[in-house]
């Protein structure tokens, strides 16, 4: 008699793709900031990272409003002269309608 072993169904790896959702979201934010600001060095703020991971690895927020700032690198031994800092933007109380791109100087912050 032939022994019954585990079937093919048990060998197939399932439920594994959701383990990559939050890390992939961070990578996509980095990729967007790199393309938009033209810098290779992209730094993600701690609050933004916590917001993405707030609902766990698989339930990533659908939309996140971010603010990207291009800043000078003060390190003398840095490869790049500029870096991009990505932070979570606060949503105004009156809503998002009619908002556009706003250029902000460092003096204002």
PDB file of N, CA and C in Angstrom:
ATOM      1  N   UNK A   1       0.828  -1.190   0.000  1.00  0.00           N
ATOM      2  CA  UNK A   1       0.000   0.000   0.000  1.00  0.00           C
ATOM      3  C   UNK A   1       0.868   1.248   0.000  1.00  0.00           C
ATOM      4  N   UNK A   2       0.382   2.270  -0.642  1.00  0.00           N
ATOM      5  CA  UNK A   2       1.083   3.547  -0.696  1.00  0.00           C
ATOM      6  C   UNK A   2       0.659   4.379   0.501  1.00  0.00           C
ATOM      7  N   UNK A   3       1.691   4.947   1.163  1.00  0.00           N
ATOM      8  CA  UNK A   3       1.381   5.790   2.323  1.00  0.00           C
ATOM      9  C   UNK A   3       0.813   7.123   1.871  1.00  0.00           C
ATOM     10  N   UNK A   4      -0.148   7.605   2.627  1.00  0.00           N
ATOM     11  CA  UNK A   4      -0.715   8.919   2.324  1.00  0.00           C
ATOM     12  C   UNK A   4       0.126   9.972   3.028  1.00  0.00           C
ATOM     13  N   UNK A   5       0.667  10.870   2.247  1.00  0.00           N
ATOM     14  CA  UNK A   5       1.421  11.979   2.831  1.00  0.00           C
ATOM     15  C   UNK A   5       0.576  13.238   2.708  1.00  0.00           C
ATOM     16  N   UNK A   6       1.166  14.312   3.139  1.00  0.00           N
ATOM     17  CA  UNK A   6       0.447  15.582   3.016  1.00  0.00           C
ATOM     18  C   UNK A   6       0.228  15.898   1.543  1.00  0.00           C
ATOM     19  N   UNK A   7      -0.912  16.441   1.249  1.00  0.00           N
ATOM     20  CA  UNK A   7      -1.243  16.775  -0.127  1.00  0.00           C
ATOM     21  C   UNK A   7      -0.520  18.028  -0.599  1.00  0.00           C
ATOM     22  N   UNK A   8      -0.698  18.312  -1.844  1.00  0.00           N
ATOM     23  CA  UNK A   8      -0.058  19.483  -2.467  1.00  0.00           C
ATOM     24  C   UNK A   8      -0.599  20.778  -1.859  1.00  0.00           C
ATOM     25  N   UNK A   9      -1.840  20.748  -1.446  1.00  0.00           N
ATOM     26  CA  UNK A   9      -2.480  21.942  -0.904  1.00  0.00           C
ATOM     27  C   UNK A   9      -1.764  22.449   0.355  1.00  0.00           C
ATOM     28  N   UNK A  10      -1.301  21.562   1.186  1.00  0.00           N
ATOM     29  CA  UNK A  10      -0.619  21.958   2.418  1.00  0.00           C
ATOM     30  C   UNK A  10       0.797  22.471   2.156  1.00  0.00           C
ATOM     31  N   UNK A  11       1.386  22.062   1.037  1.00  0.00           N
ATOM     32  CA  UNK A  11       2.751  22.481   0.726  1.00  0.00           C
ATOM     33  C   UNK A  11       2.820  23.897   0.165  1.00  0.00           C
ATOM     34  N   UNK A  12       1.748  24.355  -0.458  1.00  0.00           N
ATOM     35  CA  UNK A  12       1.743  25.665  -1.099  1.00  0.00           C
ATOM     36  C   UNK A  12       1.765  26.755  -0.027  1.00  0.00           C
ATOM     37  N   UNK A  13       2.633  27.729  -0.236  1.00  0.00           N
ATOM     38  CA  UNK A  13       2.740  28.831   0.711  1.00  0.00           C
ATOM     39  C   UNK A  13       1.617  29.821   0.424  1.00  0.00           C
ATOM     40  N   UNK A  14       0.793  30.049   1.419  1.00  0.00           N
ATOM     41  CA  UNK A  14      -0.314  30.992   1.259  1.00  0.00           C
ATOM     42  C   UNK A  14      -0.239  32.047   2.346  1.00  0.00           C
ATOM     43  N   UNK A  15      -1.018  33.086   2.185  1.00  0.00           N
ATOM     44  CA  UNK A  15      -1.119  34.172   3.155  1.00  0.00           C
ATOM     45  C   UNK A  15       0.241  34.791   3.453  1.00  0.00           C
ATOM     46  N   UNK A  16       1.079  34.876   2.457  1.00  0.00           N
ATOM     47  CA  UNK A  16       2.426  35.393   2.667  1.00  0.00           C
ATOM     48  C   UNK A  16       2.605  36.788   2.084  1.00  0.00           C
ATOM     49  N   UNK A  17       1.749  37.184   1.133  1.00  0.00           N
ATOM     50  CA  UNK A  17       1.945  38.475   0.480  1.00  0.00           C
ATOM     51  C   UNK A  17       1.598  39.636   1.394  1.00  0.00           C
ATOM     52  N   UNK A  18       0.682  39.459   2.332  1.00  0.00           N
ATOM     53  CA  UNK A  18       0.320  40.565   3.203  1.00  0.00           C
ATOM     54  C   UNK A  18       1.447  40.930   4.159  1.00  0.00           C
ATOM     55  N   UNK A  19       2.425  40.075   4.295  1.00  0.00           N
ATOM     56  CA  UNK A  19       3.563  40.368   5.164  1.00  0.00           C
ATOM     57  C   UNK A  19       4.476  41.427   4.564  1.00  0.00           C
ATOM     58  N   UNK A  20       4.199  41.830   3.322  1.00  0.00           N
ATOM     59  CA  UNK A  20       5.059  42.804   2.653  1.00  0.00           C
ATOM     60  C   UNK A  20       4.358  44.143   2.434  1.00  0.00           C
ATOM     61  N   UNK A  21       3.125  44.305   2.917  1.00  0.00           N
ATOM     62  CA  UNK A  21       2.351  45.503   2.584  1.00  0.00           C
ATOM     63  C   UNK A  21       2.927  46.780   3.185  1.00  0.00           C
ATOM     64  N   UNK A  22       3.171  46.829   4.485  1.00  0.00           N
ATOM     65  CA  UNK A  22       3.701  48.051   5.108  1.00  0.00           C
ATOM     66  C   UNK A  22       5.123  48.362   4.626  1.00  0.00           C
ATOM     67  N   UNK A  23       6.030  47.376   4.534  1.00  0.00           N
ATOM     68  CA  UNK A  23       7.356  47.693   3.990  1.00  0.00           C
ATOM     69  C   UNK A  23       7.295  48.181   2.546  1.00  0.00           C
ATOM     70  N   UNK A  24       6.365  47.639   1.757  1.00  0.00           N
ATOM     71  CA  UNK A  24       6.237  48.083   0.372  1.00  0.00           C
ATOM     72  C   UNK A  24       5.712  49.515   0.309  1.00  0.00           C
ATOM     73  N   UNK A  25       4.835  49.882   1.238  1.00  0.00           N
ATOM     74  CA  UNK A  25       4.318  51.256   1.284  1.00  0.00           C
ATOM     75  C   UNK A  25       5.453  52.239   1.569  1.00  0.00           C
ATOM     76  N   UNK A  26       6.344  51.884   2.484  1.00  0.00           N
ATOM     77  CA  UNK A  26       7.495  52.743   2.793  1.00  0.00           C
ATOM     78  C   UNK A  26       8.387  52.876   1.561  1.00  0.00           C
ATOM     79  N   UNK A  27       8.611  51.766   0.860  1.00  0.00           N
ATOM     80  CA  UNK A  27       9.447  51.806  -0.345  1.00  0.00           C
ATOM     81  C   UNK A  27       8.821  52.679  -1.426  1.00  0.00           C
ATOM     82  N   UNK A  28       7.492  52.610  -1.567  1.00  0.00           N
ATOM     83  CA  UNK A  28       6.802  53.428  -2.568  1.00  0.00           C
ATOM     84  C   UNK A  28       6.879  54.912  -2.221  1.00  0.00           C
ATOM     85  N   UNK A  29       6.780  55.243  -0.939  1.00  0.00           N
ATOM     86  CA  UNK A  29       6.909  56.642  -0.516  1.00  0.00           C
ATOM     87  C   UNK A  29       8.311  57.138  -0.819  1.00  0.00           C
ATOM     88  N   UNK A  30       9.312  56.310  -0.519  1.00  0.00           N
ATOM     89  CA  UNK A  30      10.702  56.677  -0.822  1.00  0.00           C
ATOM     90  C   UNK A  30      10.897  56.889  -2.323  1.00  0.00           C
ATOM     91  N   UNK A  31      10.318  55.999  -3.126  1.00  0.00           N
ATOM     92  CA  UNK A  31      10.457  56.087  -4.578  1.00  0.00           C
ATOM     93  C   UNK A  31       9.796  57.359  -5.113  1.00  0.00           C
ATOM     94  N   UNK A  32       8.620  57.683  -4.584  1.00  0.00           N
ATOM     95  CA  UNK A  32       7.918  58.893  -5.006  1.00  0.00           C
ATOM     96  C   UNK A  32       8.716  60.145  -4.646  1.00  0.00           C
ATOM     97  N   UNK A  33       9.243  60.186  -3.425  1.00  0.00           N
ATOM     98  CA  UNK A  33      10.008  61.356  -2.978  1.00  0.00           C
ATOM     99  C   UNK A  33      11.297  61.502  -3.778  1.00  0.00           C
ATOM    100  N   UNK A  34      11.929  60.389  -4.094  1.00  0.00           N
ATOM    101  CA  UNK A  34      13.163  60.418  -4.882  1.00  0.00           C
ATOM    102  C   UNK A  34      12.905  60.988  -6.275  1.00  0.00           C
ATOM    103  N   UNK A  35      11.785  60.582  -6.871  1.00  0.00           N
ATOM    104  CA  UNK A  35      11.450  61.061  -8.213  1.00  0.00           C
ATOM    105  C   UNK A  35      11.000  62.522  -8.188  1.00  0.00           C
ATOM    106  N   UNK A  36      10.209  62.896  -7.195  1.00  0.00           N
ATOM    107  CA  UNK A  36       9.656  64.248  -7.140  1.00  0.00           C
ATOM    108  C   UNK A  36      10.717  65.284  -6.795  1.00  0.00           C
ATOM    109  N   UNK A  37      11.637  64.954  -5.899  1.00  0.00           N
ATOM    110  CA  UNK A  37      12.607  65.932  -5.422  1.00  0.00           C
ATOM    111  C   UNK A  37      13.975  65.797  -6.083  1.00  0.00           C
ATOM    112  N   UNK A  38      14.231  64.689  -6.743  1.00  0.00           N
ATOM    113  CA  UNK A  38      15.498  64.516  -7.444  1.00  0.00           C
ATOM    114  C   UNK A  38      16.680  64.240  -6.543  1.00  0.00           C
ATOM    115  N   UNK A  39      16.440  63.633  -5.381  1.00  0.00           N
ATOM    116  CA  UNK A  39      17.529  63.282  -4.470  1.00  0.00           C
ATOM    117  C   UNK A  39      17.510  61.782  -4.218  1.00  0.00           C
ATOM    118  N   UNK A  40      18.679  61.198  -4.115  1.00  0.00           N
ATOM    119  CA  UNK A  40      18.777  59.764  -3.836  1.00  0.00           C
ATOM    120  C   UNK A  40      18.579  59.475  -2.349  1.00  0.00           C
ATOM    121  N   UNK A  41      19.005  60.416  -1.498  1.00  0.00           N
ATOM    122  CA  UNK A  41      18.915  60.245  -0.050  1.00  0.00           C
ATOM    123  C   UNK A  41      17.540  60.711   0.420  1.00  0.00           C
ATOM    124  N   UNK A  42      16.665  59.761   0.788  1.00  0.00           N
ATOM    125  CA  UNK A  42      15.317  60.078   1.256  1.00  0.00           C
ATOM    126  C   UNK A  42      15.181  59.557   2.676  1.00  0.00           C
ATOM    127  N   UNK A  43      14.743  60.443   3.589  1.00  0.00           N
ATOM    128  CA  UNK A  43      14.564  60.062   4.989  1.00  0.00           C
ATOM    129  C   UNK A  43      13.089  60.179   5.351  1.00  0.00           C
ATOM    130  N   UNK A  44      12.558  59.120   5.954  1.00  0.00           N
ATOM    131  CA  UNK A  44      11.153  59.079   6.343  1.00  0.00           C
ATOM    132  C   UNK A  44      11.057  59.429   7.823  1.00  0.00           C
ATOM    133  N   UNK A  45      10.159  60.362   8.157  1.00  0.00           N
ATOM    134  CA  UNK A  45       9.967  60.810   9.530  1.00  0.00           C
ATOM    135  C   UNK A  45       9.394  59.679  10.388  1.00  0.00           C
ATOM    136  N   UNK A  46       9.683  59.723  11.679  1.00  0.00           N
ATOM    137  CA  UNK A  46       9.228  58.686  12.604  1.00  0.00           C
ATOM    138  C   UNK A  46       7.701  58.665  12.691  1.00  0.00           C
ATOM    139  N   UNK A  47       7.068  59.848  12.725  1.00  0.00           N
ATOM    140  CA  UNK A  47       5.602  59.909  12.824  1.00  0.00           C
ATOM    141  C   UNK A  47       4.934  59.303  11.591  1.00  0.00           C
ATOM    142  N   UNK A  48       5.504  59.544  10.422  1.00  0.00           N
ATOM    143  CA  UNK A  48       4.961  58.965   9.190  1.00  0.00           C
ATOM    144  C   UNK A  48       5.103  57.445   9.212  1.00  0.00           C
ATOM    145  N   UNK A  49       6.246  56.968   9.652  1.00  0.00           N
ATOM    146  CA  UNK A  49       6.481  55.530   9.747  1.00  0.00           C
ATOM    147  C   UNK A  49       5.492  54.890  10.719  1.00  0.00           C
ATOM    148  N   UNK A  50       5.273  55.529  11.865  1.00  0.00           N
ATOM    149  CA  UNK A  50       4.328  54.992  12.852  1.00  0.00           C
ATOM    150  C   UNK A  50       2.899  55.015  12.312  1.00  0.00           C
ATOM    151  N   UNK A  51       2.564  56.049  11.523  1.00  0.00           N
ATOM    152  CA  UNK A  51       1.222  56.129  10.942  1.00  0.00           C
ATOM    153  C   UNK A  51       0.985  54.989   9.947  1.00  0.00           C
ATOM    154  N   UNK A  52       1.990  54.670   9.165  1.00  0.00           N
ATOM    155  CA  UNK A  52       1.854  53.577   8.193  1.00  0.00           C
ATOM    156  C   UNK A  52       1.718  52.238   8.909  1.00  0.00           C
ATOM    157  N   UNK A  53       2.498  52.039   9.955  1.00  0.00           N
ATOM    158  CA  UNK A  53       2.485  50.781  10.689  1.00  0.00           C
ATOM    159  C   UNK A  53       1.402  50.742  11.775  1.00  0.00           C
ATOM    160  N   UNK A  54       0.593  51.797  11.935  1.00  0.00           N
ATOM    161  CA  UNK A  54      -0.358  51.893  13.045  1.00  0.00           C
ATOM    162  C   UNK A  54      -1.414  50.788  13.033  1.00  0.00           C
ATOM    163  N   UNK A  55      -1.815  50.348  11.863  1.00  0.00           N
ATOM    164  CA  UNK A  55      -2.841  49.305  11.770  1.00  0.00           C
ATOM    165  C   UNK A  55      -2.246  47.931  11.487  1.00  0.00           C
ATOM    166  N   UNK A  56      -0.961  47.799  11.648  1.00  0.00           N
ATOM    167  CA  UNK A  56      -0.319  46.513  11.447  1.00  0.00           C
ATOM    168  C   UNK A  56       0.340  46.407  10.084  1.00  0.00           C
ATOM    169  N   UNK A  57       0.838  45.212   9.791  1.00  0.00           N
ATOM    170  CA  UNK A  57       1.608  45.005   8.567  1.00  0.00           C
ATOM    171  C   UNK A  57       0.701  44.868   7.348  1.00  0.00           C
ATOM    172  N   UNK A  58      -0.537  44.390   7.557  1.00  0.00           N
ATOM    173  CA  UNK A  58      -1.372  44.138   6.390  1.00  0.00           C
ATOM    174  C   UNK A  58      -2.421  45.207   6.112  1.00  0.00           C
ATOM    175  N   UNK A  59      -2.827  45.989   7.094  1.00  0.00           N
ATOM    176  CA  UNK A  59      -3.872  47.001   6.884  1.00  0.00           C
ATOM    177  C   UNK A  59      -3.246  48.384   6.771  1.00  0.00           C
ATOM    178  N   UNK A  60      -2.611  48.636   5.663  1.00  0.00           N
ATOM    179  CA  UNK A  60      -1.929  49.909   5.433  1.00  0.00           C
ATOM    180  C   UNK A  60      -2.973  50.958   5.037  1.00  0.00           C
ATOM    181  N   UNK A  61      -2.853  52.207   5.530  1.00  0.00           N
ATOM    182  CA  UNK A  61      -3.793  53.253   5.109  1.00  0.00           C
ATOM    183  C   UNK A  61      -3.760  53.446   3.593  1.00  0.00           C
ATOM    184  N   UNK A  62      -4.925  53.662   2.991  1.00  0.00           N
ATOM    185  CA  UNK A  62      -5.018  53.795   1.532  1.00  0.00           C
ATOM    186  C   UNK A  62      -4.332  55.057   1.028  1.00  0.00           C
ATOM    187  N   UNK A  63      -4.554  56.180   1.711  1.00  0.00           N
ATOM    188  CA  UNK A  63      -3.966  57.450   1.297  1.00  0.00           C
ATOM    189  C   UNK A  63      -3.299  58.112   2.481  1.00  0.00           C
ATOM    190  N   UNK A  64      -2.179  58.730   2.196  1.00  0.00           N
ATOM    191  CA  UNK A  64      -1.464  59.484   3.218  1.00  0.00           C
ATOM    192  C   UNK A  64      -1.043  60.798   2.586  1.00  0.00           C
ATOM    193  N   UNK A  65      -1.351  61.894   3.244  1.00  0.00           N
ATOM    194  CA  UNK A  65      -0.928  63.207   2.757  1.00  0.00           C
ATOM    195  C   UNK A  65       0.440  63.488   3.351  1.00  0.00           C
ATOM    196  N   UNK A  66       1.428  63.697   2.484  1.00  0.00           N
ATOM    197  CA  UNK A  66       2.801  63.887   2.949  1.00  0.00           C
ATOM    198  C   UNK A  66       3.328  65.253   2.541  1.00  0.00           C
ATOM    199  N   UNK A  67       4.327  65.709   3.278  1.00  0.00           N
ATOM    200  CA  UNK A  67       5.057  66.933   2.940  1.00  0.00           C
ATOM    201  C   UNK A  67       6.511  66.516   2.737  1.00  0.00           C
ATOM    202  N   UNK A  68       7.066  66.897   1.591  1.00  0.00           N
ATOM    203  CA  UNK A  68       8.452  66.556   1.275  1.00  0.00           C
ATOM    204  C   UNK A  68       9.267  67.838   1.272  1.00  0.00           C
ATOM    205  N   UNK A  69      10.361  67.830   2.027  1.00  0.00           N
ATOM    206  CA  UNK A  69      11.241  68.999   2.099  1.00  0.00           C
ATOM    207  C   UNK A  69      12.637  68.590   1.650  1.00  0.00           C
ATOM    208  N   UNK A  70      13.220  69.392   0.769  1.00  0.00           N
ATOM    209  CA  UNK A  70      14.594  69.150   0.332  1.00  0.00           C
ATOM    210  C   UNK A  70      15.504  69.988   1.224  1.00  0.00           C
ATOM    211  N   UNK A  71      16.457  69.323   1.882  1.00  0.00           N
ATOM    212  CA  UNK A  71      17.326  70.017   2.832  1.00  0.00           C
ATOM    213  C   UNK A  71      18.784  69.750   2.506  1.00  0.00           C
ATOM    214  N   UNK A  72      19.644  70.640   3.001  1.00  0.00           N
ATOM    215  CA  UNK A  72      21.091  70.484   2.818  1.00  0.00           C
ATOM    216  C   UNK A  72      21.645  69.475   3.802  1.00  0.00           C
ATOM    217  N   UNK A  73      22.570  68.669   3.314  1.00  0.00           N
ATOM    218  CA  UNK A  73      23.217  67.673   4.150  1.00  0.00           C
ATOM    219  C   UNK A  73      24.407  68.317   4.848  1.00  0.00           C
ATOM    220  N   UNK A  74      24.390  68.366   6.175  1.00  0.00           N
ATOM    221  CA  UNK A  74      25.452  69.019   6.931  1.00  0.00           C
ATOM    222  C   UNK A  74      26.657  68.118   7.166  1.00  0.00           C
ATOM    223  N   UNK A  75      26.497  66.823   6.933  1.00  0.00           N
ATOM    224  CA  UNK A  75      27.624  65.903   7.119  1.00  0.00           C
ATOM    225  C   UNK A  75      28.701  66.180   6.082  1.00  0.00           C
ATOM    226  N   UNK A  76      29.938  66.244   6.540  1.00  0.00           N
ATOM    227  CA  UNK A  76      31.045  66.532   5.623  1.00  0.00           C
ATOM    228  C   UNK A  76      31.358  65.347   4.715  1.00  0.00           C
ATOM    229  N   UNK A  77      31.174  64.138   5.227  1.00  0.00           N
ATOM    230  CA  UNK A  77      31.516  62.946   4.445  1.00  0.00           C
ATOM    231  C   UNK A  77      30.296  62.352   3.728  1.00  0.00           C
ATOM    232  N   UNK A  78      29.259  63.142   3.511  1.00  0.00           N
ATOM    233  CA  UNK A  78      28.043  62.654   2.855  1.00  0.00           C
ATOM    234  C   UNK A  78      28.259  62.527   1.346  1.00  0.00           C
ATOM    235  N   UNK A  79      27.622  61.518   0.761  1.00  0.00           N
ATOM    236  CA  UNK A  79      27.722  61.307  -0.686  1.00  0.00           C
ATOM    237  C   UNK A  79      26.934  62.375  -1.435  1.00  0.00           C
ATOM    238  N   UNK A  80      25.737  62.654  -0.947  1.00  0.00           N
ATOM    239  CA  UNK A  80      24.845  63.609  -1.606  1.00  0.00           C
ATOM    240  C   UNK A  80      24.882  64.946  -0.876  1.00  0.00           C
ATOM    241  N   UNK A  81      24.728  66.005  -1.616  1.00  0.00           N
ATOM    242  CA  UNK A  81      24.714  67.352  -1.036  1.00  0.00           C
ATOM    243  C   UNK A  81      23.347  67.681  -0.424  1.00  0.00           C
ATOM    244  N   UNK A  82      22.269  67.105  -0.998  1.00  0.00           N
ATOM    245  CA  UNK A  82      20.909  67.348  -0.527  1.00  0.00           C
ATOM    246  C   UNK A  82      20.239  66.034  -0.135  1.00  0.00           C
ATOM    247  N   UNK A  83      19.255  66.138   0.759  1.00  0.00           N
ATOM    248  CA  UNK A  83      18.427  64.982   1.083  1.00  0.00           C
ATOM    249  C   UNK A  83      16.977  65.430   1.181  1.00  0.00           C
ATOM    250  N   UNK A  84      16.059  64.484   1.054  1.00  0.00           N
ATOM    251  CA  UNK A  84      14.631  64.779   1.155  1.00  0.00           C
ATOM    252  C   UNK A  84      14.101  64.211   2.459  1.00  0.00           C
ATOM    253  N   UNK A  85      13.326  65.024   3.171  1.00  0.00           N
ATOM    254  CA  UNK A  85      12.696  64.592   4.413  1.00  0.00           C
ATOM    255  C   UNK A  85      11.197  64.495   4.167  1.00  0.00           C
ATOM    256  N   UNK A  86      10.642  63.301   4.361  1.00  0.00           N
ATOM    257  CA  UNK A  86       9.219  63.072   4.125  1.00  0.00           C
ATOM    258  C   UNK A  86       8.520  63.004   5.474  1.00  0.00           C
ATOM    259  N   UNK A  87       7.534  63.880   5.684  1.00  0.00           N
ATOM    260  CA  UNK A  87       6.770  63.907   6.929  1.00  0.00           C
ATOM    261  C   UNK A  87       5.286  63.791   6.616  1.00  0.00           C
ATOM    262  N   UNK A  88       4.514  63.392   7.614  1.00  0.00           N
ATOM    263  CA  UNK A  88       3.062  63.329   7.454  1.00  0.00           C
ATOM    264  C   UNK A  88       2.509  64.736   7.600  1.00  0.00           C
ATOM    265  N   UNK A  89       1.696  65.166   6.650  1.00  0.00           N
ATOM    266  CA  UNK A  89       1.124  66.512   6.680  1.00  0.00           C
ATOM    267  C   UNK A  89      -0.187  66.491   7.455  1.00  0.00           C
ATOM    268  N   UNK A  90      -0.415  67.556   8.201  1.00  0.00           N
ATOM    269  CA  UNK A  90      -1.676  67.663   8.935  1.00  0.00           C
ATOM    270  C   UNK A  90      -2.768  68.117   7.970  1.00  0.00           C
ATOM    271  N   UNK A  91      -3.958  67.591   8.151  1.00  0.00           N
ATOM    272  CA  UNK A  91      -5.080  67.929   7.284  1.00  0.00           C
ATOM    273  C   UNK A  91      -5.822  69.106   7.909  1.00  0.00           C
ATOM    274  N   UNK A  92      -6.055  70.182   7.152  1.00  0.00           N
ATOM    275  CA  UNK A  92      -6.740  71.345   7.712  1.00  0.00           C
ATOM    276  C   UNK A  92      -8.189  71.041   8.094  1.00  0.00           C
ATOM    277  N   UNK A  93      -8.713  71.803   9.051  1.00  0.00           N
ATOM    278  CA  UNK A  93     -10.070  71.574   9.554  1.00  0.00           C
ATOM    279  C   UNK A  93     -11.130  71.864   8.501  1.00  0.00           C
ATOM    280  N   UNK A  94     -10.872  72.830   7.609  1.00  0.00           N
ATOM    281  CA  UNK A  94     -11.873  73.184   6.594  1.00  0.00           C
ATOM    282  C   UNK A  94     -11.928  72.191   5.440  1.00  0.00           C
ATOM    283  N   UNK A  95     -11.029  71.240   5.410  1.00  0.00           N
ATOM    284  CA  UNK A  95     -11.070  70.209   4.379  1.00  0.00           C
ATOM    285  C   UNK A  95      -9.958  70.366   3.359  1.00  0.00           C
ATOM    286  N   UNK A  96      -9.952  69.472   2.391  1.00  0.00           N
ATOM    287  CA  UNK A  96      -8.877  69.424   1.407  1.00  0.00           C
ATOM    288  C   UNK A  96      -9.248  70.090   0.089  1.00  0.00           C
ATOM    289  N   UNK A  97     -10.479  70.568  -0.041  1.00  0.00           N
ATOM    290  CA  UNK A  97     -10.925  71.131  -1.303  1.00  0.00           C
ATOM    291  C   UNK A  97     -10.229  72.460  -1.580  1.00  0.00           C
ATOM    292  N   UNK A  98      -9.724  72.612  -2.789  1.00  0.00           N
ATOM    293  CA  UNK A  98      -9.115  73.871  -3.193  1.00  0.00           C
ATOM    294  C   UNK A  98      -7.663  74.033  -2.790  1.00  0.00           C
ATOM    295  N   UNK A  99      -7.081  73.019  -2.201  1.00  0.00           N
ATOM    296  CA  UNK A  99      -5.673  73.111  -1.820  1.00  0.00           C
ATOM    297  C   UNK A  99      -4.791  72.861  -3.034  1.00  0.00           C
ATOM    298  N   UNK A 100      -3.650  73.473  -3.059  1.00  0.00           N
ATOM    299  CA  UNK A 100      -2.701  73.267  -4.144  1.00  0.00           C
ATOM    300  C   UNK A 100      -1.314  73.065  -3.582  1.00  0.00           C
ATOM    301  N   UNK A 101      -0.322  73.172  -4.437  1.00  0.00           N
ATOM    302  CA  UNK A 101       1.060  73.050  -4.006  1.00  0.00           C
ATOM    303  C   UNK A 101       1.512  74.378  -3.432  1.00  0.00           C
ATOM    304  N   UNK A 102       2.125  74.327  -2.261  1.00  0.00           N
ATOM    305  CA  UNK A 102       2.588  75.538  -1.605  1.00  0.00           C
ATOM    306  C   UNK A 102       4.093  75.424  -1.387  1.00  0.00           C
ATOM    307  N   UNK A 103       4.839  76.430  -1.831  1.00  0.00           N
ATOM    308  CA  UNK A 103       6.280  76.453  -1.633  1.00  0.00           C
ATOM    309  C   UNK A 103       6.547  77.111  -0.287  1.00  0.00           C
ATOM    310  N   UNK A 104       7.268  76.404   0.582  1.00  0.00           N
ATOM    311  CA  UNK A 104       7.523  76.883   1.936  1.00  0.00           C
ATOM    312  C   UNK A 104       9.014  77.107   2.104  1.00  0.00           C
ATOM    313  N   UNK A 105       9.389  78.281   2.589  1.00  0.00           N
ATOM    314  CA  UNK A 105      10.786  78.565   2.898  1.00  0.00           C
ATOM    315  C   UNK A 105      11.111  78.015   4.277  1.00  0.00           C
ATOM    316  N   UNK A 106      12.401  77.827   4.557  1.00  0.00           N
ATOM    317  CA  UNK A 106      12.825  77.326   5.860  1.00  0.00           C
ATOM    318  C   UNK A 106      12.547  78.327   6.972  1.00  0.00           C
ATOM    319  N   UNK A 107      12.449  79.620   6.642  1.00  0.00           N
ATOM    320  CA  UNK A 107      12.209  80.644   7.654  1.00  0.00           C
ATOM    321  C   UNK A 107      10.844  80.483   8.303  1.00  0.00           C
ATOM    322  N   UNK A 108       9.882  79.977   7.538  1.00  0.00           N
ATOM    323  CA  UNK A 108       8.509  79.880   8.021  1.00  0.00           C
ATOM    324  C   UNK A 108       8.337  78.790   9.063  1.00  0.00           C
ATOM    325  N   UNK A 109       9.067  77.694   8.949  1.00  0.00           N
ATOM    326  CA  UNK A 109       8.879  76.556   9.845  1.00  0.00           C
ATOM    327  C   UNK A 109       9.406  76.814  11.183  1.00  0.00           C
TER     328      UNK A 109
END
